[in-house]
Amino acid sequence: MSKKLINQKTNFDSEFLNSTGSDFIFDENPINRLKNTSNDLKKDLNIQKIDKVKELMDLKEQINSISDCNLKNNSKKMVLGDGNINSPIMIIGEAPGVEEDNSGLTFMGEVGDLLKKMLIAINIEKQNIYTTYAVNFRPPEDRKPNSTEIKRYSQFVQKHISIINPKIIILMGSTAMESLTGLNSKISIERGKWKEVIVKNTNYNVIITFNPSYLLRAPENKKYSWDDLKKIKQRIFELKLSI
C-alpha cells in the first residue's frame, strides 16, 4: 500500500473515531447503529408500500373510468387484485368469474381452493403473493375475452406489473398469456417455458401455465401443471426469494 493511501486511511480512521467518541467504543452498552439502520430500512419499506397503495388506487380509478366496455357494463364489480403488494411473485389469471364478480376479490370458490393447493405444494401461501387478472371485469356468461378486449386491458396489466414490480410473473391461461406476451398459440405449446418480458424498460421472468378453472374441467392436465410448479419452485430457489 502506498504512503498516500496509508495516510488517507489513517485520516479516515481518525475522523471516524473522533465522530463516534470514546464512549461508543468502550461503553458497556454501546449504541446499536445496526438497529438504527434497520429502523431506517423499515421506514423506507413503509414509504414504498404507501406509494404502491396510492399507485394502485390511481390504477383502479383509470380502469373504472373506461367507457363503452361490454365487460364493464355487464359486471357487478371491478376486480383489481389482492394479496401482498410487496411480494416477489405475481399471478395474472384470465378474468373474474361469478364469485369474483360478487366479492371483488381474485380466485374465489373452487378455483381459489385449487390455486391454494397448487401453491401450498411448493410451500407458498396464497396471501403471501399478489394475484390479479388480464381483464378486470367478468365477461358475460364467463366467455373468453376477445382479442380487442384483451388488448384494451393490456395497458392496465403493464401498469399493474410496474407497480407491483415482481421478480416472477405467472401467467395462468391463454388470456393472460396473450395480454402480456402477445402470443396466440395454445397453452399446451407455451406452458412451462421461462420467458423474459420487458415492461417499461424492466425485464421480468415470466412462465405460462394452465388456469385453475381449466384444470377443474380437465384434471388430466394437472400433471403438467405440477411440472410447471416445480420449475417455479426451482426459480424461486435460484433467485433466493423470500416469500
PDB file of C-alpha atoms in Angstrom:
ATOM      1  CA  MET A   1       0.000   0.000   0.000  1.00  0.00           C
ATOM      2  CA  SER A   2       1.382   3.446  -0.946  1.00  0.00           C
ATOM      3  CA  LYS A   3       2.209   6.082   1.642  1.00  0.00           C
ATOM      4  CA  LYS A   4      -0.577   8.304   0.245  1.00  0.00           C
ATOM      5  CA  LEU A   5      -3.196   5.566   0.683  1.00  0.00           C
ATOM      6  CA  ILE A   6      -1.937   4.802   4.207  1.00  0.00           C
ATOM      7  CA  ASN A   7      -2.274   8.470   5.147  1.00  0.00           C
ATOM      8  CA  GLN A   8      -5.781   8.603   3.662  1.00  0.00           C
ATOM      9  CA  LYS A   9      -6.813   5.520   5.630  1.00  0.00           C
ATOM     10  CA  THR A  10      -5.265   6.902   8.830  1.00  0.00           C
ATOM     11  CA  ASN A  11      -7.104  10.189   8.386  1.00  0.00           C
ATOM     12  CA  PHE A  12     -10.394   8.344   7.777  1.00  0.00           C
ATOM     13  CA  ASP A  13      -9.897   6.154  10.871  1.00  0.00           C
ATOM     14  CA  SER A  14      -9.066   9.212  12.945  1.00  0.00           C
ATOM     15  CA  GLU A  15     -12.137  11.102  11.737  1.00  0.00           C
ATOM     16  CA  PHE A  16     -14.336   8.063  12.425  1.00  0.00           C
ATOM     17  CA  LEU A  17     -13.022   7.688  15.996  1.00  0.00           C
ATOM     18  CA  ASN A  18     -13.455  11.392  16.666  1.00  0.00           C
ATOM     19  CA  SER A  19     -17.022  11.346  15.344  1.00  0.00           C
ATOM     20  CA  THR A  20     -18.043   8.297  17.400  1.00  0.00           C
ATOM     21  CA  GLY A  21     -16.240   9.258  20.591  1.00  0.00           C
ATOM     22  CA  SER A  22     -14.625   7.020  23.182  1.00  0.00           C
ATOM     23  CA  ASP A  23     -17.960   6.324  24.895  1.00  0.00           C
ATOM     24  CA  PHE A  24     -19.164   4.470  21.789  1.00  0.00           C
ATOM     25  CA  ILE A  25     -16.091   2.210  21.761  1.00  0.00           C
ATOM     26  CA  PHE A  26     -15.723   1.458  25.468  1.00  0.00           C
ATOM     27  CA  ASP A  27     -19.300   1.767  26.738  1.00  0.00           C
ATOM     28  CA  GLU A  28     -20.702  -1.427  28.264  1.00  0.00           C
ATOM     29  CA  ASN A  29     -23.895  -0.783  26.287  1.00  0.00           C
ATOM     30  CA  PRO A  30     -22.712   0.788  23.031  1.00  0.00           C
ATOM     31  CA  ILE A  31     -25.119   2.344  20.557  1.00  0.00           C
ATOM     32  CA  ASN A  32     -26.547  -0.261  18.226  1.00  0.00           C
ATOM     33  CA  ARG A  33     -26.061   1.507  14.917  1.00  0.00           C
ATOM     34  CA  LEU A  34     -27.292  -1.560  13.055  1.00  0.00           C
ATOM     35  CA  LYS A  35     -30.607  -1.176  14.853  1.00  0.00           C
ATOM     36  CA  ASN A  36     -30.880   2.387  13.605  1.00  0.00           C
ATOM     37  CA  THR A  37     -30.103   1.183  10.091  1.00  0.00           C
ATOM     38  CA  SER A  38     -32.803  -1.473  10.427  1.00  0.00           C
ATOM     39  CA  ASN A  39     -35.322   1.147  11.520  1.00  0.00           C
ATOM     40  CA  ASP A  40     -34.402   3.330   8.547  1.00  0.00           C
ATOM     41  CA  LEU A  41     -34.879   0.353   6.226  1.00  0.00           C
ATOM     42  CA  LYS A  42     -38.307  -0.380   7.699  1.00  0.00           C
ATOM     43  CA  LYS A  43     -39.246   3.273   7.256  1.00  0.00           C
ATOM     44  CA  ASP A  44     -38.161   3.168   3.599  1.00  0.00           C
ATOM     45  CA  LEU A  45     -40.170  -0.018   3.011  1.00  0.00           C
ATOM     46  CA  ASN A  46     -43.252   1.543   4.606  1.00  0.00           C
ATOM     47  CA  ILE A  47     -42.901   4.591   2.354  1.00  0.00           C
ATOM     48  CA  GLN A  48     -42.601   2.310  -0.686  1.00  0.00           C
ATOM     49  CA  LYS A  49     -45.735   0.436   0.408  1.00  0.00           C
ATOM     50  CA  ILE A  50     -47.682   3.690   0.798  1.00  0.00           C
ATOM     51  CA  ASP A  51     -46.540   4.744  -2.676  1.00  0.00           C
ATOM     52  CA  LYS A  52     -47.697   1.417  -4.122  1.00  0.00           C
ATOM     53  CA  VAL A  53     -51.102   1.697  -2.486  1.00  0.00           C
ATOM     54  CA  LYS A  54     -51.541   5.175  -3.950  1.00  0.00           C
ATOM     55  CA  GLU A  55     -50.485   3.984  -7.407  1.00  0.00           C
ATOM     56  CA  LEU A  56     -52.891   1.042  -7.185  1.00  0.00           C
ATOM     57  CA  MET A  57     -55.753   3.344  -6.235  1.00  0.00           C
ATOM     58  CA  ASP A  58     -54.903   5.563  -9.205  1.00  0.00           C
ATOM     59  CA  LEU A  59     -54.860   2.486 -11.450  1.00  0.00           C
ATOM     60  CA  LYS A  60     -58.245   1.406 -10.101  1.00  0.00           C
ATOM     61  CA  GLU A  61     -59.690   4.815 -10.984  1.00  0.00           C
ATOM     62  CA  GLN A  62     -58.245   4.596 -14.502  1.00  0.00           C
ATOM     63  CA  ILE A  63     -59.809   1.180 -15.087  1.00  0.00           C
ATOM     64  CA  ASN A  64     -63.137   2.262 -13.625  1.00  0.00           C
ATOM     65  CA  SER A  65     -63.189   5.277 -15.936  1.00  0.00           C
ATOM     66  CA  ILE A  66     -63.386   3.037 -19.030  1.00  0.00           C
ATOM     67  CA  SER A  67     -66.461   3.748 -21.139  1.00  0.00           C
ATOM     68  CA  ASP A  68     -68.243   1.759 -23.850  1.00  0.00           C
ATOM     69  CA  CYS A  69     -66.952  -1.539 -22.469  1.00  0.00           C
ATOM     70  CA  ASN A  70     -69.159  -4.605 -22.758  1.00  0.00           C
ATOM     71  CA  LEU A  71     -67.259  -6.316 -19.949  1.00  0.00           C
ATOM     72  CA  LYS A  72     -67.742  -3.426 -17.538  1.00  0.00           C
ATOM     73  CA  ASN A  73     -71.375  -2.868 -18.494  1.00  0.00           C
ATOM     74  CA  ASN A  74     -72.315  -6.482 -17.749  1.00  0.00           C
ATOM     75  CA  SER A  75     -70.448  -6.984 -14.474  1.00  0.00           C
ATOM     76  CA  LYS A  76     -71.151  -6.054 -10.862  1.00  0.00           C
ATOM     77  CA  LYS A  77     -67.697  -5.183  -9.569  1.00  0.00           C
ATOM     78  CA  MET A  78     -64.272  -4.341 -10.861  1.00  0.00           C
ATOM     79  CA  VAL A  79     -61.655  -6.803  -9.593  1.00  0.00           C
ATOM     80  CA  LEU A  80     -58.259  -5.124  -9.338  1.00  0.00           C
ATOM     81  CA  GLY A  81     -56.144  -7.569  -7.361  1.00  0.00           C
ATOM     82  CA  ASP A  82     -55.310  -8.672  -3.827  1.00  0.00           C
ATOM     83  CA  GLY A  83     -52.599 -10.182  -1.692  1.00  0.00           C
ATOM     84  CA  ASN A  84     -49.149  -8.981  -0.705  1.00  0.00           C
ATOM     85  CA  ILE A  85     -48.282  -5.930  -2.823  1.00  0.00           C
ATOM     86  CA  ASN A  86     -44.602  -6.352  -1.919  1.00  0.00           C
ATOM     87  CA  SER A  87     -44.460  -9.997  -2.956  1.00  0.00           C
ATOM     88  CA  PRO A  88     -41.822 -11.125  -5.475  1.00  0.00           C
ATOM     89  CA  ILE A  89     -44.481 -13.367  -7.059  1.00  0.00           C
ATOM     90  CA  MET A  90     -47.357 -12.044  -9.170  1.00  0.00           C
ATOM     91  CA  ILE A  91     -50.036 -14.289 -10.669  1.00  0.00           C
ATOM     92  CA  ILE A  92     -52.108 -12.992 -13.563  1.00  0.00           C
ATOM     93  CA  GLY A  93     -55.236 -15.016 -14.281  1.00  0.00           C
ATOM     94  CA  GLU A  94     -57.681 -14.692 -17.167  1.00  0.00           C
ATOM     95  CA  ALA A  95     -60.804 -12.906 -15.897  1.00  0.00           C
ATOM     96  CA  PRO A  96     -63.121 -12.798 -12.871  1.00  0.00           C
ATOM     97  CA  GLY A  97     -65.915 -15.357 -12.627  1.00  0.00           C
ATOM     98  CA  VAL A  98     -69.266 -15.230 -10.821  1.00  0.00           C
ATOM     99  CA  GLU A  99     -67.852 -15.417  -7.284  1.00  0.00           C
ATOM    100  CA  GLU A 100     -65.116 -12.896  -8.014  1.00  0.00           C
ATOM    101  CA  ASP A 101     -67.674 -10.564  -9.594  1.00  0.00           C
ATOM    102  CA  ASN A 102     -69.775 -10.742  -6.431  1.00  0.00           C
ATOM    103  CA  SER A 103     -66.905 -10.338  -3.970  1.00  0.00           C
ATOM    104  CA  GLY A 104     -64.486  -8.086  -5.834  1.00  0.00           C
ATOM    105  CA  LEU A 105     -61.662 -10.494  -4.926  1.00  0.00           C
ATOM    106  CA  THR A 106     -59.494 -12.797  -7.037  1.00  0.00           C
ATOM    107  CA  PHE A 107     -59.586 -16.602  -7.300  1.00  0.00           C
ATOM    108  CA  MET A 108     -62.591 -17.453  -5.137  1.00  0.00           C
ATOM    109  CA  GLY A 109     -64.585 -20.673  -4.678  1.00  0.00           C
ATOM    110  CA  GLU A 110     -63.381 -23.962  -6.172  1.00  0.00           C
ATOM    111  CA  VAL A 111     -60.892 -22.175  -8.409  1.00  0.00           C
ATOM    112  CA  GLY A 112     -59.379 -20.421  -5.407  1.00  0.00           C
ATOM    113  CA  ASP A 113     -59.254 -23.637  -3.397  1.00  0.00           C
ATOM    114  CA  LEU A 114     -57.359 -25.374  -6.180  1.00  0.00           C
ATOM    115  CA  LEU A 115     -54.935 -22.460  -6.549  1.00  0.00           C
ATOM    116  CA  LYS A 116     -54.231 -22.569  -2.812  1.00  0.00           C
ATOM    117  CA  LYS A 117     -53.468 -26.307  -3.047  1.00  0.00           C
ATOM    118  CA  MET A 118     -51.184 -25.725  -6.023  1.00  0.00           C
ATOM    119  CA  LEU A 119     -49.248 -23.040  -4.177  1.00  0.00           C
ATOM    120  CA  ILE A 120     -49.033 -24.968  -0.916  1.00  0.00           C
ATOM    121  CA  ALA A 121     -47.473 -27.830  -2.907  1.00  0.00           C
ATOM    122  CA  ILE A 122     -44.448 -25.552  -3.437  1.00  0.00           C
ATOM    123  CA  ASN A 123     -44.574 -24.094   0.091  1.00  0.00           C
ATOM    124  CA  ILE A 124     -46.341 -20.831  -0.759  1.00  0.00           C
ATOM    125  CA  GLU A 125     -49.392 -19.364   0.964  1.00  0.00           C
ATOM    126  CA  LYS A 126     -51.761 -17.510  -1.373  1.00  0.00           C
ATOM    127  CA  GLN A 127     -51.919 -14.467   0.906  1.00  0.00           C
ATOM    128  CA  ASN A 128     -48.156 -14.061   0.571  1.00  0.00           C
ATOM    129  CA  ILE A 129     -48.282 -13.417  -3.172  1.00  0.00           C
ATOM    130  CA  TYR A 130     -50.149 -10.928  -5.361  1.00  0.00           C
ATOM    131  CA  THR A 131     -52.930 -12.004  -7.729  1.00  0.00           C
ATOM    132  CA  THR A 132     -54.817 -10.172 -10.459  1.00  0.00           C
ATOM    133  CA  TYR A 133     -56.410 -10.711 -13.898  1.00  0.00           C
ATOM    134  CA  ALA A 134     -55.719  -9.845 -17.521  1.00  0.00           C
ATOM    135  CA  VAL A 135     -59.154  -8.175 -17.668  1.00  0.00           C
ATOM    136  CA  ASN A 136     -60.738  -6.704 -14.563  1.00  0.00           C
ATOM    137  CA  PHE A 137     -64.427  -7.296 -15.258  1.00  0.00           C
ATOM    138  CA  ARG A 138     -66.314 -10.570 -15.608  1.00  0.00           C
ATOM    139  CA  PRO A 139     -67.118 -11.391 -19.264  1.00  0.00           C
ATOM    140  CA  PRO A 140     -70.810 -12.136 -19.971  1.00  0.00           C
ATOM    141  CA  GLU A 141     -71.608 -15.806 -19.294  1.00  0.00           C
ATOM    142  CA  ASP A 142     -67.920 -16.314 -18.445  1.00  0.00           C
ATOM    143  CA  ARG A 143     -66.924 -16.337 -22.102  1.00  0.00           C
ATOM    144  CA  LYS A 144     -63.292 -15.897 -23.108  1.00  0.00           C
ATOM    145  CA  PRO A 145     -62.377 -12.219 -23.647  1.00  0.00           C
ATOM    146  CA  ASN A 146     -61.783 -11.459 -27.315  1.00  0.00           C
ATOM    147  CA  SER A 147     -58.507 -10.062 -28.668  1.00  0.00           C
ATOM    148  CA  THR A 148     -59.842  -6.490 -28.783  1.00  0.00           C
ATOM    149  CA  GLU A 149     -60.812  -6.655 -25.110  1.00  0.00           C
ATOM    150  CA  ILE A 150     -57.526  -8.273 -24.143  1.00  0.00           C
ATOM    151  CA  LYS A 151     -55.553  -5.590 -25.965  1.00  0.00           C
ATOM    152  CA  ARG A 152     -57.604  -2.802 -24.402  1.00  0.00           C
ATOM    153  CA  TYR A 153     -56.860  -4.027 -20.884  1.00  0.00           C
ATOM    154  CA  SER A 154     -53.220  -4.948 -21.551  1.00  0.00           C
ATOM    155  CA  GLN A 155     -52.142  -1.355 -20.900  1.00  0.00           C
ATOM    156  CA  PHE A 156     -53.502  -1.698 -17.369  1.00  0.00           C
ATOM    157  CA  VAL A 157     -51.795  -5.068 -16.931  1.00  0.00           C
ATOM    158  CA  GLN A 158     -48.459  -3.451 -17.758  1.00  0.00           C
ATOM    159  CA  LYS A 159     -49.075  -0.585 -15.340  1.00  0.00           C
ATOM    160  CA  HIS A 160     -50.072  -3.131 -12.700  1.00  0.00           C
ATOM    161  CA  ILE A 161     -46.837  -5.053 -13.193  1.00  0.00           C
ATOM    162  CA  SER A 162     -44.761  -1.872 -12.940  1.00  0.00           C
ATOM    163  CA  ILE A 163     -46.404  -1.002  -9.636  1.00  0.00           C
ATOM    164  CA  ILE A 164     -46.015  -4.437  -8.016  1.00  0.00           C
ATOM    165  CA  ASN A 165     -42.600  -4.954  -9.674  1.00  0.00           C
ATOM    166  CA  PRO A 166     -42.362  -8.718  -9.000  1.00  0.00           C
ATOM    167  CA  LYS A 167     -39.379 -10.982  -9.624  1.00  0.00           C
ATOM    168  CA  ILE A 168     -41.548 -13.734 -11.136  1.00  0.00           C
ATOM    169  CA  ILE A 169     -44.796 -13.422 -13.095  1.00  0.00           C
ATOM    170  CA  ILE A 170     -47.014 -16.497 -13.510  1.00  0.00           C
ATOM    171  CA  LEU A 171     -49.461 -16.237 -16.402  1.00  0.00           C
ATOM    172  CA  MET A 172     -52.406 -18.573 -15.888  1.00  0.00           C
ATOM    173  CA  GLY A 173     -54.421 -19.209 -19.021  1.00  0.00           C
ATOM    174  CA  SER A 174     -54.402 -18.095 -22.649  1.00  0.00           C
ATOM    175  CA  THR A 175     -55.965 -14.678 -21.946  1.00  0.00           C
ATOM    176  CA  ALA A 176     -53.156 -13.765 -19.554  1.00  0.00           C
ATOM    177  CA  MET A 177     -50.590 -15.144 -21.999  1.00  0.00           C
ATOM    178  CA  GLU A 178     -51.941 -13.094 -24.907  1.00  0.00           C
ATOM    179  CA  SER A 179     -52.248  -9.960 -22.788  1.00  0.00           C
ATOM    180  CA  LEU A 180     -48.602  -9.819 -21.738  1.00  0.00           C
ATOM    181  CA  THR A 181     -46.738 -11.704 -24.466  1.00  0.00           C
ATOM    182  CA  GLY A 182     -48.992 -11.217 -27.494  1.00  0.00           C
ATOM    183  CA  LEU A 183     -48.902 -14.968 -28.139  1.00  0.00           C
ATOM    184  CA  ASN A 184     -51.998 -16.575 -29.642  1.00  0.00           C
ATOM    185  CA  SER A 185     -50.775 -20.154 -29.574  1.00  0.00           C
ATOM    186  CA  LYS A 186     -52.051 -22.998 -27.411  1.00  0.00           C
ATOM    187  CA  ILE A 187     -51.175 -23.114 -23.732  1.00  0.00           C
ATOM    188  CA  SER A 188     -50.076 -26.726 -24.193  1.00  0.00           C
ATOM    189  CA  ILE A 189     -47.310 -25.468 -26.502  1.00  0.00           C
ATOM    190  CA  GLU A 190     -46.138 -22.475 -24.445  1.00  0.00           C
ATOM    191  CA  ARG A 191     -46.569 -23.710 -20.880  1.00  0.00           C
ATOM    192  CA  GLY A 192     -43.583 -24.458 -18.683  1.00  0.00           C
ATOM    193  CA  LYS A 193     -41.170 -22.243 -20.634  1.00  0.00           C
ATOM    194  CA  TRP A 194     -39.420 -19.332 -18.981  1.00  0.00           C
ATOM    195  CA  LYS A 195     -39.635 -16.141 -20.982  1.00  0.00           C
ATOM    196  CA  GLU A 196     -38.272 -12.653 -20.491  1.00  0.00           C
ATOM    197  CA  VAL A 197     -40.778  -9.855 -20.970  1.00  0.00           C
ATOM    198  CA  ILE A 198     -39.868  -6.173 -20.926  1.00  0.00           C
ATOM    199  CA  VAL A 199     -42.355  -3.805 -19.300  1.00  0.00           C
ATOM    200  CA  LYS A 200     -41.396  -0.126 -19.137  1.00  0.00           C
ATOM    201  CA  ASN A 201     -37.682  -0.870 -19.589  1.00  0.00           C
ATOM    202  CA  THR A 202     -37.663  -3.551 -16.886  1.00  0.00           C
ATOM    203  CA  ASN A 203     -37.090  -7.263 -17.575  1.00  0.00           C
ATOM    204  CA  TYR A 204     -39.393  -9.773 -15.895  1.00  0.00           C
ATOM    205  CA  ASN A 205     -39.162 -13.563 -15.510  1.00  0.00           C
ATOM    206  CA  VAL A 206     -42.404 -14.965 -16.910  1.00  0.00           C
ATOM    207  CA  ILE A 207     -43.779 -18.500 -17.038  1.00  0.00           C
ATOM    208  CA  ILE A 208     -47.059 -19.661 -18.586  1.00  0.00           C
ATOM    209  CA  THR A 209     -49.218 -22.413 -17.138  1.00  0.00           C
ATOM    210  CA  PHE A 210     -52.811 -23.659 -17.029  1.00  0.00           C
ATOM    211  CA  ASN A 211     -55.506 -21.671 -15.272  1.00  0.00           C
ATOM    212  CA  PRO A 212     -57.014 -23.468 -12.234  1.00  0.00           C
ATOM    213  CA  SER A 213     -60.518 -23.148 -13.722  1.00  0.00           C
ATOM    214  CA  TYR A 214     -59.329 -25.106 -16.764  1.00  0.00           C
ATOM    215  CA  LEU A 215     -57.764 -27.773 -14.544  1.00  0.00           C
ATOM    216  CA  LEU A 216     -61.127 -28.265 -12.831  1.00  0.00           C
ATOM    217  CA  ARG A 217     -62.616 -29.049 -16.246  1.00  0.00           C
ATOM    218  CA  ALA A 218     -59.619 -31.067 -17.449  1.00  0.00           C
ATOM    219  CA  PRO A 219     -57.998 -32.661 -14.366  1.00  0.00           C
ATOM    220  CA  GLU A 220     -55.888 -34.939 -16.564  1.00  0.00           C
ATOM    221  CA  ASN A 221     -53.647 -31.918 -17.188  1.00  0.00           C
ATOM    222  CA  LYS A 222     -52.815 -31.418 -13.519  1.00  0.00           C
ATOM    223  CA  LYS A 223     -49.637 -33.462 -14.012  1.00  0.00           C
ATOM    224  CA  TYR A 224     -48.352 -30.851 -16.477  1.00  0.00           C
ATOM    225  CA  SER A 225     -49.274 -28.076 -14.089  1.00  0.00           C
ATOM    226  CA  TRP A 226     -47.252 -29.848 -11.400  1.00  0.00           C
ATOM    227  CA  ASP A 227     -44.230 -29.857 -13.712  1.00  0.00           C
ATOM    228  CA  ASP A 228     -44.642 -26.094 -14.121  1.00  0.00           C
ATOM    229  CA  LEU A 229     -44.936 -25.581 -10.372  1.00  0.00           C
ATOM    230  CA  LYS A 230     -41.670 -27.437  -9.809  1.00  0.00           C
ATOM    231  CA  LYS A 231     -39.962 -25.120 -12.293  1.00  0.00           C
ATOM    232  CA  ILE A 232     -41.342 -22.127 -10.419  1.00  0.00           C
ATOM    233  CA  LYS A 233     -40.079 -23.527  -7.126  1.00  0.00           C
ATOM    234  CA  GLN A 234     -36.637 -24.042  -8.663  1.00  0.00           C
ATOM    235  CA  ARG A 235     -36.527 -20.460  -9.984  1.00  0.00           C
ATOM    236  CA  ILE A 236     -37.539 -19.135  -6.556  1.00  0.00           C
ATOM    237  CA  PHE A 237     -34.606 -21.073  -5.098  1.00  0.00           C
ATOM    238  CA  GLU A 238     -32.201 -19.798  -7.761  1.00  0.00           C
ATOM    239  CA  LEU A 239     -33.234 -16.181  -7.211  1.00  0.00           C
ATOM    240  CA  LYS A 240     -33.091 -16.673  -3.422  1.00  0.00           C
ATOM    241  CA  LEU A 241     -36.538 -15.169  -2.993  1.00  0.00           C
ATOM    242  CA  SER A 242     -38.204 -14.955   0.399  1.00  0.00           C
ATOM    243  CA  ILE A 243     -41.973 -15.474   0.274  1.00  0.00           C
TER     244      ILE A 243
END
